mmCIF file of C-alpha atoms in Angstrom:
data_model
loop_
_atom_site.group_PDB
_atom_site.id
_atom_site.type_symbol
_atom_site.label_atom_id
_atom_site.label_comp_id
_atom_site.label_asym_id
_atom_site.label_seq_id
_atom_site.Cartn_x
_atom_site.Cartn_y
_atom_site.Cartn_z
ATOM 1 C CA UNK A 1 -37.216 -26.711 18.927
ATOM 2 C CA UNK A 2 -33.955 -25.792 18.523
ATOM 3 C CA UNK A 3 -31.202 -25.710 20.917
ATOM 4 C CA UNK A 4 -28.777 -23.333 19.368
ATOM 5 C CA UNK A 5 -28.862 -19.945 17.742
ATOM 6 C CA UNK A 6 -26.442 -17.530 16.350
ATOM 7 C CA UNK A 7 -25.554 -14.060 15.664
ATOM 8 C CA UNK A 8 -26.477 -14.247 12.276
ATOM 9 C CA UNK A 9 -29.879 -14.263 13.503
ATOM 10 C CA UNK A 10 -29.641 -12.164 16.214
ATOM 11 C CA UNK A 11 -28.005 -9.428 13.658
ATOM 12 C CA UNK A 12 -31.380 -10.193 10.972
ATOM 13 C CA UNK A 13 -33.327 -9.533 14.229
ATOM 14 C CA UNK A 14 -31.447 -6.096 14.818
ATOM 15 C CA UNK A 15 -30.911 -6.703 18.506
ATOM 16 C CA UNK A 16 -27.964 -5.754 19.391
ATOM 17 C CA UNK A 17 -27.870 -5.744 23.576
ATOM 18 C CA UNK A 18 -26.327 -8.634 24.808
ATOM 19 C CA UNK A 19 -25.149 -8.511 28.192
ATOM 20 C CA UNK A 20 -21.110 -11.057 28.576
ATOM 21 C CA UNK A 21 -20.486 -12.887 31.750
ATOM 22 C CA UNK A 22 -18.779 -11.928 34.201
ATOM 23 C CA UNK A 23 -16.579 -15.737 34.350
ATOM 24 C CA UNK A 24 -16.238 -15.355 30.069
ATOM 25 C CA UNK A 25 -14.643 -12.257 31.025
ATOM 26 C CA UNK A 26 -12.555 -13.198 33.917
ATOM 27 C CA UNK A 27 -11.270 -16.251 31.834
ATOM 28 C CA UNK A 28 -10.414 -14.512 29.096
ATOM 29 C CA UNK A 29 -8.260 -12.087 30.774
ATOM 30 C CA UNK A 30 -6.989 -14.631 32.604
ATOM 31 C CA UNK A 31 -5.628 -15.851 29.557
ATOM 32 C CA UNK A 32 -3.316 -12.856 28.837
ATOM 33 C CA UNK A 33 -2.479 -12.538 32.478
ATOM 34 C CA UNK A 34 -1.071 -15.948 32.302
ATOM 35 C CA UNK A 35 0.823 -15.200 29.118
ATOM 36 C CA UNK A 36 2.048 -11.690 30.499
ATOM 37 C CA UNK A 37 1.253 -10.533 33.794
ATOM 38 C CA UNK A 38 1.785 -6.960 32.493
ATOM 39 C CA UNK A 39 -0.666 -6.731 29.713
ATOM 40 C CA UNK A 40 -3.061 -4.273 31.471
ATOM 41 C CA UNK A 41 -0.335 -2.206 33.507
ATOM 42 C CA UNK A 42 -0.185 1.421 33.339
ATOM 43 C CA UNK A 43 -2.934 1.230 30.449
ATOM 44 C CA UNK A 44 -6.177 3.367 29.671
ATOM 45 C CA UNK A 45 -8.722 0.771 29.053
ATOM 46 C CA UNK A 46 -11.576 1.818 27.294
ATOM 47 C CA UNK A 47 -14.762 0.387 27.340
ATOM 48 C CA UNK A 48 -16.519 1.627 24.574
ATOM 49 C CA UNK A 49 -20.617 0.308 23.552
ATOM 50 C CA UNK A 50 -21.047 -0.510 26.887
ATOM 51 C CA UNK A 51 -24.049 -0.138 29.937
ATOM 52 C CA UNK A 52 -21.535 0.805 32.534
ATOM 53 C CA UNK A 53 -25.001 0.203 35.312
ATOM 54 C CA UNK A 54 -25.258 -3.063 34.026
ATOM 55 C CA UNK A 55 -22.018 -3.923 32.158
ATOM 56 C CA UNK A 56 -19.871 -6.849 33.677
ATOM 57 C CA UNK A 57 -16.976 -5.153 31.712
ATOM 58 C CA UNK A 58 -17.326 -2.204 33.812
ATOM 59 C CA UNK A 59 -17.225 -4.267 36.959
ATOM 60 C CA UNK A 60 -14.736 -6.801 36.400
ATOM 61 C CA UNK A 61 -12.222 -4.214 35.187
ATOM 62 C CA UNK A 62 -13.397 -1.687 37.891
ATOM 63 C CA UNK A 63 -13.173 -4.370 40.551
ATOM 64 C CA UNK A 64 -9.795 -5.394 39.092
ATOM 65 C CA UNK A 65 -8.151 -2.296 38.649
ATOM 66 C CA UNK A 66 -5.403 -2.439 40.984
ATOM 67 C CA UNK A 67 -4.755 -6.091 39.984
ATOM 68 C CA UNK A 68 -4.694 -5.339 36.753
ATOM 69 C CA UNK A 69 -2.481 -2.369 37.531
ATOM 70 C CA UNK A 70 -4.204 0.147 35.204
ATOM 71 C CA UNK A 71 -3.891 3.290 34.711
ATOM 72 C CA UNK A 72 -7.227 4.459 33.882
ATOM 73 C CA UNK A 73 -10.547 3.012 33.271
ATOM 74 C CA UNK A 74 -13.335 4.628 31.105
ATOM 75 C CA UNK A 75 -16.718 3.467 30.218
ATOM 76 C CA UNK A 76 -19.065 4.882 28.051
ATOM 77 C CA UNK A 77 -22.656 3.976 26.931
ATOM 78 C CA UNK A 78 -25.036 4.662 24.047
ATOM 79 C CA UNK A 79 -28.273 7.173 24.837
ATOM 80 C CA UNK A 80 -31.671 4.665 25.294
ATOM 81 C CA UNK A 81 -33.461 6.560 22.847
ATOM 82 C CA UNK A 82 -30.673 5.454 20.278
ATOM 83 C CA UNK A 83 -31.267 1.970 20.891
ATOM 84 C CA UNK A 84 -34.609 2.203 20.446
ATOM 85 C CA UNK A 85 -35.673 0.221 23.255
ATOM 86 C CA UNK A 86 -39.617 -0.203 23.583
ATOM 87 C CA UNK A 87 -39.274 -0.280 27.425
ATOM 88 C CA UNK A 88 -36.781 0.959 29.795
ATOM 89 C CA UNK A 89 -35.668 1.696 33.261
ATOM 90 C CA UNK A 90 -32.916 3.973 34.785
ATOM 91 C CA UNK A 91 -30.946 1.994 37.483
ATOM 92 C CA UNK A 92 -30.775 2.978 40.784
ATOM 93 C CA UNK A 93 -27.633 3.709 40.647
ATOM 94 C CA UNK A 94 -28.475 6.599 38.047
ATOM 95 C CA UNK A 95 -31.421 7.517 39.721
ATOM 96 C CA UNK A 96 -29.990 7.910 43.293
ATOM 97 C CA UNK A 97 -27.481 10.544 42.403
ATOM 98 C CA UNK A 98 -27.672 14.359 42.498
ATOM 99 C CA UNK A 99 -26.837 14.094 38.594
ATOM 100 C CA UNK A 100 -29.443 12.533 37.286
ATOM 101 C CA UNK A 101 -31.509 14.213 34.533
ATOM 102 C CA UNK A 102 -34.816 12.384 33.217
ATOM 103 C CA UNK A 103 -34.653 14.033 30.063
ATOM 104 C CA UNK A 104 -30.452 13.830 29.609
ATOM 105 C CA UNK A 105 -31.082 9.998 30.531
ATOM 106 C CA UNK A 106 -32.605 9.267 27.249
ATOM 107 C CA UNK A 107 -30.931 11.395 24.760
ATOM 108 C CA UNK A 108 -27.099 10.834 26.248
ATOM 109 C CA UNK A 109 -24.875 8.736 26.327
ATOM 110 C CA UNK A 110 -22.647 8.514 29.976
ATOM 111 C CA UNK A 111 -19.092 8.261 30.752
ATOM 112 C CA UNK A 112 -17.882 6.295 33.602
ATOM 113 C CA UNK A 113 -14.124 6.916 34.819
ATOM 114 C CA UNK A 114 -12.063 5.339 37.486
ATOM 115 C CA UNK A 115 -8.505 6.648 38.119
ATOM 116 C CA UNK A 116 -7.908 7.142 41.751
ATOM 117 C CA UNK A 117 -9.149 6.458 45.107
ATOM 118 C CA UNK A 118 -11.854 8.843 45.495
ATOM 119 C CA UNK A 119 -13.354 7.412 49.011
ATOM 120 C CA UNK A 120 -10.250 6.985 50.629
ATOM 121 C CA UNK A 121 -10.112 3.757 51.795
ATOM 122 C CA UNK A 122 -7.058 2.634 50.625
ATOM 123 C CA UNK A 123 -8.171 1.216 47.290
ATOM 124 C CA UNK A 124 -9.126 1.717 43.878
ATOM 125 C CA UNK A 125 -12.244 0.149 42.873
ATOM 126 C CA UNK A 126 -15.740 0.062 41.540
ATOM 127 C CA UNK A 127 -17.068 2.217 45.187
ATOM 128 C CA UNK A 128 -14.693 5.176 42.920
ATOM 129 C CA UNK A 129 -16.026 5.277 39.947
ATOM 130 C CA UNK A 130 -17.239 8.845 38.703
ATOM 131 C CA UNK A 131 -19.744 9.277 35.900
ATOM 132 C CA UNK A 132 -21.316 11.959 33.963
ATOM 133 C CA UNK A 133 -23.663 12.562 31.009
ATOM 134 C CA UNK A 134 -21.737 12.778 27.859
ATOM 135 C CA UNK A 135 -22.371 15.762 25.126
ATOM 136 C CA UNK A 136 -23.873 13.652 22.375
ATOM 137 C CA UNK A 137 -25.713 9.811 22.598
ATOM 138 C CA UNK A 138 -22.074 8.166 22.790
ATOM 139 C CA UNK A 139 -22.267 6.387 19.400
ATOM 140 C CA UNK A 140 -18.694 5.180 19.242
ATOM 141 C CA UNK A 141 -18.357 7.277 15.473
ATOM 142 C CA UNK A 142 -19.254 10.157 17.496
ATOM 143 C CA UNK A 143 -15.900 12.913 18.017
ATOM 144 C CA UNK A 144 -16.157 12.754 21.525
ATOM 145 C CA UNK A 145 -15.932 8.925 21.857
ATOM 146 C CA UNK A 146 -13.152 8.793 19.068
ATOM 147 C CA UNK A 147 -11.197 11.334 20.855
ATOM 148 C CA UNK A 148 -11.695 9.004 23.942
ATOM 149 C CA UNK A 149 -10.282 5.947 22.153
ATOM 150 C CA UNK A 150 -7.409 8.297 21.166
ATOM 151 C CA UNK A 151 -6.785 8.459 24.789
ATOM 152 C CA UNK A 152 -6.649 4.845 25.320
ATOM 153 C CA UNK A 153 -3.859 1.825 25.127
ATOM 154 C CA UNK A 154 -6.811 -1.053 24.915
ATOM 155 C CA UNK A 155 -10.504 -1.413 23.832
ATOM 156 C CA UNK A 156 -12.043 -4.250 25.231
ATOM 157 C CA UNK A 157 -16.373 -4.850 24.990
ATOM 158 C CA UNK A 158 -18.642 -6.828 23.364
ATOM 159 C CA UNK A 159 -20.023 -3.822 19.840
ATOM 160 C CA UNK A 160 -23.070 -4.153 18.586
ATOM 161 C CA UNK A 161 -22.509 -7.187 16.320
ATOM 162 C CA UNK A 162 -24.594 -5.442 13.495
ATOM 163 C CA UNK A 163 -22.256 -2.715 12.954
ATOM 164 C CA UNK A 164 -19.393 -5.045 13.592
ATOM 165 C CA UNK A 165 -17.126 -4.551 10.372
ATOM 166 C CA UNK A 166 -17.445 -0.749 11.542
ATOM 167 C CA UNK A 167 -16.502 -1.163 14.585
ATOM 168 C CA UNK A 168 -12.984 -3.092 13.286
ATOM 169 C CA UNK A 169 -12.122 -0.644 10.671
ATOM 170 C CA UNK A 170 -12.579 2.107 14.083
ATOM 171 C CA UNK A 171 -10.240 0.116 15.850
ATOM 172 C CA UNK A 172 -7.593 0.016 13.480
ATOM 173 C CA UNK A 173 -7.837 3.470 12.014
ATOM 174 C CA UNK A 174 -6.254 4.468 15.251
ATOM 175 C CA UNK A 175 -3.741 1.405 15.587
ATOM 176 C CA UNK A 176 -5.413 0.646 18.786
ATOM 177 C CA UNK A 177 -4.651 -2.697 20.563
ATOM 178 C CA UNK A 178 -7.948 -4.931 21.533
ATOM 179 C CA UNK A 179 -10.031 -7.426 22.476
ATOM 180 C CA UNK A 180 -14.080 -7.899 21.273
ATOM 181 C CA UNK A 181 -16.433 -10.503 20.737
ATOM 182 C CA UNK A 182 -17.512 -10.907 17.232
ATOM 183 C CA UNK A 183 -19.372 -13.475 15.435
ATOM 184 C CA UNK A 184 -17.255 -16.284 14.109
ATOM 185 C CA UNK A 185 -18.351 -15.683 10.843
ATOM 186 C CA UNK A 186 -17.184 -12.272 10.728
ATOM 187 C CA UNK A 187 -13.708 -13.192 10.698
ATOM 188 C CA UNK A 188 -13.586 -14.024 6.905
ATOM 189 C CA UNK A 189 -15.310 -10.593 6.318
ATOM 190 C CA UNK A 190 -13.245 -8.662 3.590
ATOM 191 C CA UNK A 191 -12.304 -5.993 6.353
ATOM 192 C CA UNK A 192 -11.198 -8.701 9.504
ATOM 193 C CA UNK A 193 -9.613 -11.121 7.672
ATOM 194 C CA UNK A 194 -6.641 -9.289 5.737
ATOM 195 C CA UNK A 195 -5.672 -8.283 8.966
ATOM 196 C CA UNK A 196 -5.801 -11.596 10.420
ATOM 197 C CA UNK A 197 -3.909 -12.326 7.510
ATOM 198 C CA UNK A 198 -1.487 -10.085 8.149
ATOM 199 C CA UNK A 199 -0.740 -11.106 12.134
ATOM 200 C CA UNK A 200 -2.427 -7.853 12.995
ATOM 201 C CA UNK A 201 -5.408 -9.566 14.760
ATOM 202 C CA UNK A 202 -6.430 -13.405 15.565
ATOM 203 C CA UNK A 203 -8.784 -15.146 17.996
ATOM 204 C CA UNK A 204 -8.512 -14.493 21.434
ATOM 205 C CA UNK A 205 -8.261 -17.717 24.064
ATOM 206 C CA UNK A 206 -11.762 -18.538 23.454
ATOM 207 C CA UNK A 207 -15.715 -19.557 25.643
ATOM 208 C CA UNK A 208 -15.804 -22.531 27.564
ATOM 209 C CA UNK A 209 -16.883 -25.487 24.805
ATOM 210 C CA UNK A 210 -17.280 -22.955 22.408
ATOM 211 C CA UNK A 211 -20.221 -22.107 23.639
ATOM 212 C CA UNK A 212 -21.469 -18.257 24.919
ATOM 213 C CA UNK A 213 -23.834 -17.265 27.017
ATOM 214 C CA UNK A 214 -25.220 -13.674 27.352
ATOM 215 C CA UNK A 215 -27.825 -11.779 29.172
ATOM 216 C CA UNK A 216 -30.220 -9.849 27.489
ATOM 217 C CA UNK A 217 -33.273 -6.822 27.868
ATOM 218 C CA UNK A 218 -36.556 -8.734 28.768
ATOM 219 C CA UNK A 219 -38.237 -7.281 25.543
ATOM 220 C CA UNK A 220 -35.809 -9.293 23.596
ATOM 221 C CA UNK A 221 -36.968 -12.708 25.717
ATOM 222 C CA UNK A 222 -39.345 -13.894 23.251
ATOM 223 C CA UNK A 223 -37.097 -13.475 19.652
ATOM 224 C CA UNK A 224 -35.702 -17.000 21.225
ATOM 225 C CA UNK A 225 -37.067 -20.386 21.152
ATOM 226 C CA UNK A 226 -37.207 -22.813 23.930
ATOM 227 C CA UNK A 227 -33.377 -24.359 25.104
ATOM 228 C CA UNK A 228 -32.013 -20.908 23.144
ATOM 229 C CA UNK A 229 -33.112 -18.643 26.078
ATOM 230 C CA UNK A 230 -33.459 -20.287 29.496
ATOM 231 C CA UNK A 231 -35.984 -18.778 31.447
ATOM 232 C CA UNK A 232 -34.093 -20.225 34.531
ATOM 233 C CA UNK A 233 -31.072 -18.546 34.135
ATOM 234 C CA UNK A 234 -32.002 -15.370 32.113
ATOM 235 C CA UNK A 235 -29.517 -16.377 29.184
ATOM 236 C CA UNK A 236 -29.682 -16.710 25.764
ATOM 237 C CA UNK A 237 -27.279 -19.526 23.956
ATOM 238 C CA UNK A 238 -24.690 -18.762 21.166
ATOM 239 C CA UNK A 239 -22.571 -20.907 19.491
ATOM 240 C CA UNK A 240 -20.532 -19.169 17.172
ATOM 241 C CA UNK A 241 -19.328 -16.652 19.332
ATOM 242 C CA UNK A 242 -15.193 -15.780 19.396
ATOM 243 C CA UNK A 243 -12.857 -13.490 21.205
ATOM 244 C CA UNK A 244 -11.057 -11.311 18.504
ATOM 245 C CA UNK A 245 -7.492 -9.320 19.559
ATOM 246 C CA UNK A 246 -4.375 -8.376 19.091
ATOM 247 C CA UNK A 247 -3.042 -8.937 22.595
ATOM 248 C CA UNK A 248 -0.952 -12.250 23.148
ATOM 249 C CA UNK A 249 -2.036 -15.286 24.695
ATOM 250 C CA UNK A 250 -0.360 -18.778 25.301
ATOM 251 C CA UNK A 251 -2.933 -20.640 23.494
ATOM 252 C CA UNK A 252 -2.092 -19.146 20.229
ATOM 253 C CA UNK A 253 1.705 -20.433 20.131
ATOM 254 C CA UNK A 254 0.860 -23.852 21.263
ATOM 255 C CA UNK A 255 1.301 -25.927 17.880
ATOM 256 C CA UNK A 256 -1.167 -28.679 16.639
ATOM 257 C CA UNK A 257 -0.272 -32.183 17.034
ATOM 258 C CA UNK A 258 -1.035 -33.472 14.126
ATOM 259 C CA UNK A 259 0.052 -36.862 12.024
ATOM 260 C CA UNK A 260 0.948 -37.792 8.556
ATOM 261 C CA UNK A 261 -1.073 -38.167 5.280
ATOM 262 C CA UNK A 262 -0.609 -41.878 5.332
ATOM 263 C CA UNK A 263 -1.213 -42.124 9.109
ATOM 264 C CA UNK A 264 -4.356 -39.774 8.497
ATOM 265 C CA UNK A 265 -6.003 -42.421 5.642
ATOM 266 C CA UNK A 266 -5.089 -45.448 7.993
ATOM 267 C CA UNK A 267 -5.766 -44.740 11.597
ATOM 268 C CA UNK A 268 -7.675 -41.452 11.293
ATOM 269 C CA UNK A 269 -10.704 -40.885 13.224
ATOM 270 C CA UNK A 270 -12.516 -38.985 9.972
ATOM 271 C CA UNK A 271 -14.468 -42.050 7.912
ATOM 272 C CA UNK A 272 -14.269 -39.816 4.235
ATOM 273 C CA UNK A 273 -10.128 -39.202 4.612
ATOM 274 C CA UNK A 274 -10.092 -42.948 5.398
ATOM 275 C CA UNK A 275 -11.966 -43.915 2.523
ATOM 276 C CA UNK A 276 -11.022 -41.616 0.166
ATOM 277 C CA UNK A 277 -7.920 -39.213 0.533
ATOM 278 C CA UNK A 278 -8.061 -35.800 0.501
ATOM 279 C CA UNK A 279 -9.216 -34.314 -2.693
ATOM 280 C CA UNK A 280 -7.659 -32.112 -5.102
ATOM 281 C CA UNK A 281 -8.872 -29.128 -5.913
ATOM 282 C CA UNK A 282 -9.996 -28.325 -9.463
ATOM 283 C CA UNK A 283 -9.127 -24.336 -10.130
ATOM 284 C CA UNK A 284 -6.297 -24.216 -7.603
ATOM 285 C CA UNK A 285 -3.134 -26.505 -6.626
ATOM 286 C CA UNK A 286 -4.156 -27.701 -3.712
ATOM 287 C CA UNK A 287 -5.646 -30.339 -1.667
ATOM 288 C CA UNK A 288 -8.893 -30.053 0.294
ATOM 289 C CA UNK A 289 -8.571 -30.853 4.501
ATOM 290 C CA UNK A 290 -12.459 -30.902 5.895
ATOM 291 C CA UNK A 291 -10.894 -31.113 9.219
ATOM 292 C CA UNK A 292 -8.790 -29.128 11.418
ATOM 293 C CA UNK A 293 -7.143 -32.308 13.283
ATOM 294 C CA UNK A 294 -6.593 -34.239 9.630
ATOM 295 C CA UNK A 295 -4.125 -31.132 8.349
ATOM 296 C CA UNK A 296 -1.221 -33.896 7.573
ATOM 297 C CA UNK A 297 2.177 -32.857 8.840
ATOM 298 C CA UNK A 298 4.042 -33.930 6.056
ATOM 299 C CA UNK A 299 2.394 -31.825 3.038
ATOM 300 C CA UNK A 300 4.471 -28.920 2.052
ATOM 301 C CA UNK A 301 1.771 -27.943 -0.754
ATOM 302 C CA UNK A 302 -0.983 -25.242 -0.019
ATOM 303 C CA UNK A 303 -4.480 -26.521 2.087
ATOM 304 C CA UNK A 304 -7.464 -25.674 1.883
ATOM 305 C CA UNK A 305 -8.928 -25.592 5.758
ATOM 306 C CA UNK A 306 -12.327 -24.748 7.753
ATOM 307 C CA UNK A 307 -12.351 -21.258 9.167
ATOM 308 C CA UNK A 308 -12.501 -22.688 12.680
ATOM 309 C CA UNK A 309 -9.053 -23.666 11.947
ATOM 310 C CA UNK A 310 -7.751 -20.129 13.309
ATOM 311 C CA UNK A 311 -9.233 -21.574 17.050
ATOM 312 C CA UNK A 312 -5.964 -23.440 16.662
ATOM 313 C CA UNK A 313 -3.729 -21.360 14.240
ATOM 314 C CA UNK A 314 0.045 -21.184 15.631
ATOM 315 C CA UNK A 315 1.649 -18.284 13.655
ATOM 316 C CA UNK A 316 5.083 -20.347 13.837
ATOM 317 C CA UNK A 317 3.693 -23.449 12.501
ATOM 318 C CA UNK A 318 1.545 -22.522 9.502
ATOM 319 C CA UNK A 319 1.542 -19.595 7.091
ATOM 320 C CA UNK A 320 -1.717 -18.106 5.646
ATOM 321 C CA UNK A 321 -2.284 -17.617 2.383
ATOM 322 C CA UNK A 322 -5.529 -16.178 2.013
ATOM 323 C CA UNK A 323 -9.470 -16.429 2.176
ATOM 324 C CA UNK A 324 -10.567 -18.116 -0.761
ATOM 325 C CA UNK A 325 -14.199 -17.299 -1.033
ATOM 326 C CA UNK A 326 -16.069 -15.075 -4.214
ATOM 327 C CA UNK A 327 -13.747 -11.728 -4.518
ATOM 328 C CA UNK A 328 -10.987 -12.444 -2.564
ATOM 329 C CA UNK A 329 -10.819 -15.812 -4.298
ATOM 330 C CA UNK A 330 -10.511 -14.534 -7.674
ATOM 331 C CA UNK A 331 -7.725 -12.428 -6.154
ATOM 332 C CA UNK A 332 -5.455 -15.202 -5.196
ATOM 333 C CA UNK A 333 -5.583 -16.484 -8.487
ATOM 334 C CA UNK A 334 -8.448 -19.020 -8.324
ATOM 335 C CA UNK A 335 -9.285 -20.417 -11.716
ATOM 336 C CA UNK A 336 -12.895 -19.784 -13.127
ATOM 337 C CA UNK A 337 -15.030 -23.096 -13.510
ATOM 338 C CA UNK A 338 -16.188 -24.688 -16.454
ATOM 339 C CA UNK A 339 -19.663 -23.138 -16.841
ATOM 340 C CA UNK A 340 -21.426 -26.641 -17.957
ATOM 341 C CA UNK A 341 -20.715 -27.700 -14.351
ATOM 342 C CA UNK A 342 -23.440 -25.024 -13.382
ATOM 343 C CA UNK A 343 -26.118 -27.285 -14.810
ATOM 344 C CA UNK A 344 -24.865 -29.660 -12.303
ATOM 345 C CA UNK A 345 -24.056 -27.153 -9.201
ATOM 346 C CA UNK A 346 -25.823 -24.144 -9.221
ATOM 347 C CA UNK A 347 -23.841 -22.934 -6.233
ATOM 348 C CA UNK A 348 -20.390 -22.863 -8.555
ATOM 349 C CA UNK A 349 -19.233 -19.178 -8.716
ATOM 350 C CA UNK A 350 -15.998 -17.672 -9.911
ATOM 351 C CA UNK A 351 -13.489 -17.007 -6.742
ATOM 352 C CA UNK A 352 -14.561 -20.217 -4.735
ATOM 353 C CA UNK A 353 -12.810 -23.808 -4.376
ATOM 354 C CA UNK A 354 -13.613 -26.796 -5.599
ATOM 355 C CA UNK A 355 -13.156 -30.470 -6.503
ATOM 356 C CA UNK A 356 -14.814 -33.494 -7.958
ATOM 357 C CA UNK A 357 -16.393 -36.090 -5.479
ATOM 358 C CA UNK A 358 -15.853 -40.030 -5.864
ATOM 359 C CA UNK A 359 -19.141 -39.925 -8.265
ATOM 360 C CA UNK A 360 -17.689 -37.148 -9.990
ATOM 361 C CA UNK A 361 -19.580 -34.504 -8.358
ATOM 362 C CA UNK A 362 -18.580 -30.664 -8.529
ATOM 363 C CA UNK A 363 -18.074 -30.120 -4.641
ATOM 364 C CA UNK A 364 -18.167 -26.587 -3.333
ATOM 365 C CA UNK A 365 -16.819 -26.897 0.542
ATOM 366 C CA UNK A 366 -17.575 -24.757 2.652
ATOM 367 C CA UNK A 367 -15.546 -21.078 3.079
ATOM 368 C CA UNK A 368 -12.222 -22.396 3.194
ATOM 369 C CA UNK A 369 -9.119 -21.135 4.501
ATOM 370 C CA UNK A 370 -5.883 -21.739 2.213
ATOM 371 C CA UNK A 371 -2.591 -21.980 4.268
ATOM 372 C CA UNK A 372 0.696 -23.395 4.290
ATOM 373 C CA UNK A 373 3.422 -25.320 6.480
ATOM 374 C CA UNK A 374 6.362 -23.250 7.881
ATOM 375 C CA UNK A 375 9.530 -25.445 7.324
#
């Protein structure tokens, strides 16, 4: 069976409810805390795409308001019927209070707000949160929601990952500051990556190991195979998961240590770059570097990188030149290849890298990254 899955999948399977930990959270704030204790201060936070019942969003930033020094806190959910769920229960939360509306509970969205101590006993927390049922279903496209992230200084949840792109371009259209989980993948999408490009957005402090662990609706249970979900804990397994933001952390102006080209070929811990080199690209001037920890420190040419290299991506150390991958390829000037190499690669297509192996092999790597050394 296998022991990993990702949100590619998840996204093909069109379920989009996955429930982040409350410790992910809490260590990714952390993060920014650390680099600024003021990051949150006198800020609306809005928690848009969220179960604010269920949401450990909701709580942690509830629970942390005065901590965190906020200003205001608002989070809003999507209407059940929207999400199509096959089977579903209102909390008791919902259920409990004078407001709730079996018929307004499926159709609309809610709105949960926290601003001031409403029980009066001396501080402001989850116990004084006040909620209501929204006008529409609380899509985040919807007027009312976009008037809400108007409002606010920072959007912070976890979108629905198949509506992701959307969700980015939402962001941005109102120069909002924030932090979301996306699918690593995503960020070479033609509407993230110009803007991580452009310093405008970059990963966030990161999971533990790299690895993310969500909750999810029962119903969803069974789209996972064994060592995926664990029935034990409730939690399905994702690999590929990554904080995205625009909110400054340490981690993210902490240079790599990295050695030489010579040292690299000699002493390296990578078997191919000791054998071989690095390899020269074919329809661009550059060399090919498989390996985030083999970038040499001495090579003041363009590289072509892994993706994952922006988990370690120091704004003051490297420069980024673009994603060189089909369109946006072409763009930065790649060359076209020699169309008799297609009876030999298949995979060769205008606007991606590559280079011939030791055997003389056309070699496509995989979605690379071109960037440059600051001197």
């Amino acid at each position: 069976m296998a022991n990993n899955t990702n949100l590619g999948a998840a996204k093909a399977a069109k379920n989009d409810e996955f429930y982040t930990q409350y410790a992910d959270i809490q260590k990714e704030i952390n993060a920014y805390l650390d680099y600024n204790p003021d990051t949150f201060r006198n800020k609306t936070v809005l928690l848009p795409c969220d179960d604010p019942e269920w949401s450990n969003f909701t709580r942690f930033f509830a629970q942390n308001f005065e901590r965190l020094g906020l200003k205001r806190l608002i989070s809003t959910s999507y209407a059940v019927e929207s999400k199509k769920y096959k089977y579903y229960e209102p909390s008791l939360f919902e259920t409990e209070s004078p407001k709730f509306d079996a018929d307004k509970t499926r159709v609309k969205g809610k709105i949960f707000e926290l601003t001031y101590d409403i029980n009066q006993n001396g501080r402001i927390d989850i116990d004084d949160l006040e909620w209501h049922y929204m006008e529409g279903d609380g899509d985040f496209r919807s007027k009312e929601v976009c008037k809400l992230r108007d409002e606010a200084d920072i959007i912070v949840t976890n979108p629905p990952f198949s509506l992701f792109r959307e969700f980015v371009a939402w962001i941005f259209e109102a120069n909002k500051q924030c932090l979301i989980i996306g699918n690593q993948g995503g960020v070479g999408y033609k509407e993230v990556f110009p803007l991580i490009k452009e310093n405008r957005l970059w990963l966030g402090n990161g999971f533990n190991a790299g690895n993310a662990y969500f909750g999810l609706p029962k119903e969803l249970v069974r789209d996972y195979a064994s060592g995926v979900f664990d029935e034990k804990t409730g939690l399905v397994k994702f690999r590929n998961c990554c904080w995205l933001t625009n909110l400054e952390h340490g981690r993210r102006h902490e240079p790599l240590k990295l050695m030489s080209m010579k040292d690299n070929m000699r002493y390296g811990k990578h078997k191919d770059i000791c054998e071989v080199g690095y390899y020269h690209y074919e329809n661009y001037d550059a060399i090919d570097v498989p390996y985030t920890d083999a970038i040499p420190n001495d090579y003041n040419g363009d590289m072509g990188v892994p993706i994952t290299f922006l988990n370690k991506y120091c704004p003051e150390q490297f420069e980024i030149i673009g994603h060189a991958h089909g369109d946006a390829g072409v763009a930065l000037g790649l060359k076209p290849y020699d169309r008799n190499l297609k009876k030999i690669n298949k995979g060769l297509r205008d606007g991606d890298l590559y280079y011939f192996d030791k055997n003389g092999m056309p070699i496509i790597p995989y979605s690379r990254i071109l960037i440059r050394k600051k001197r």
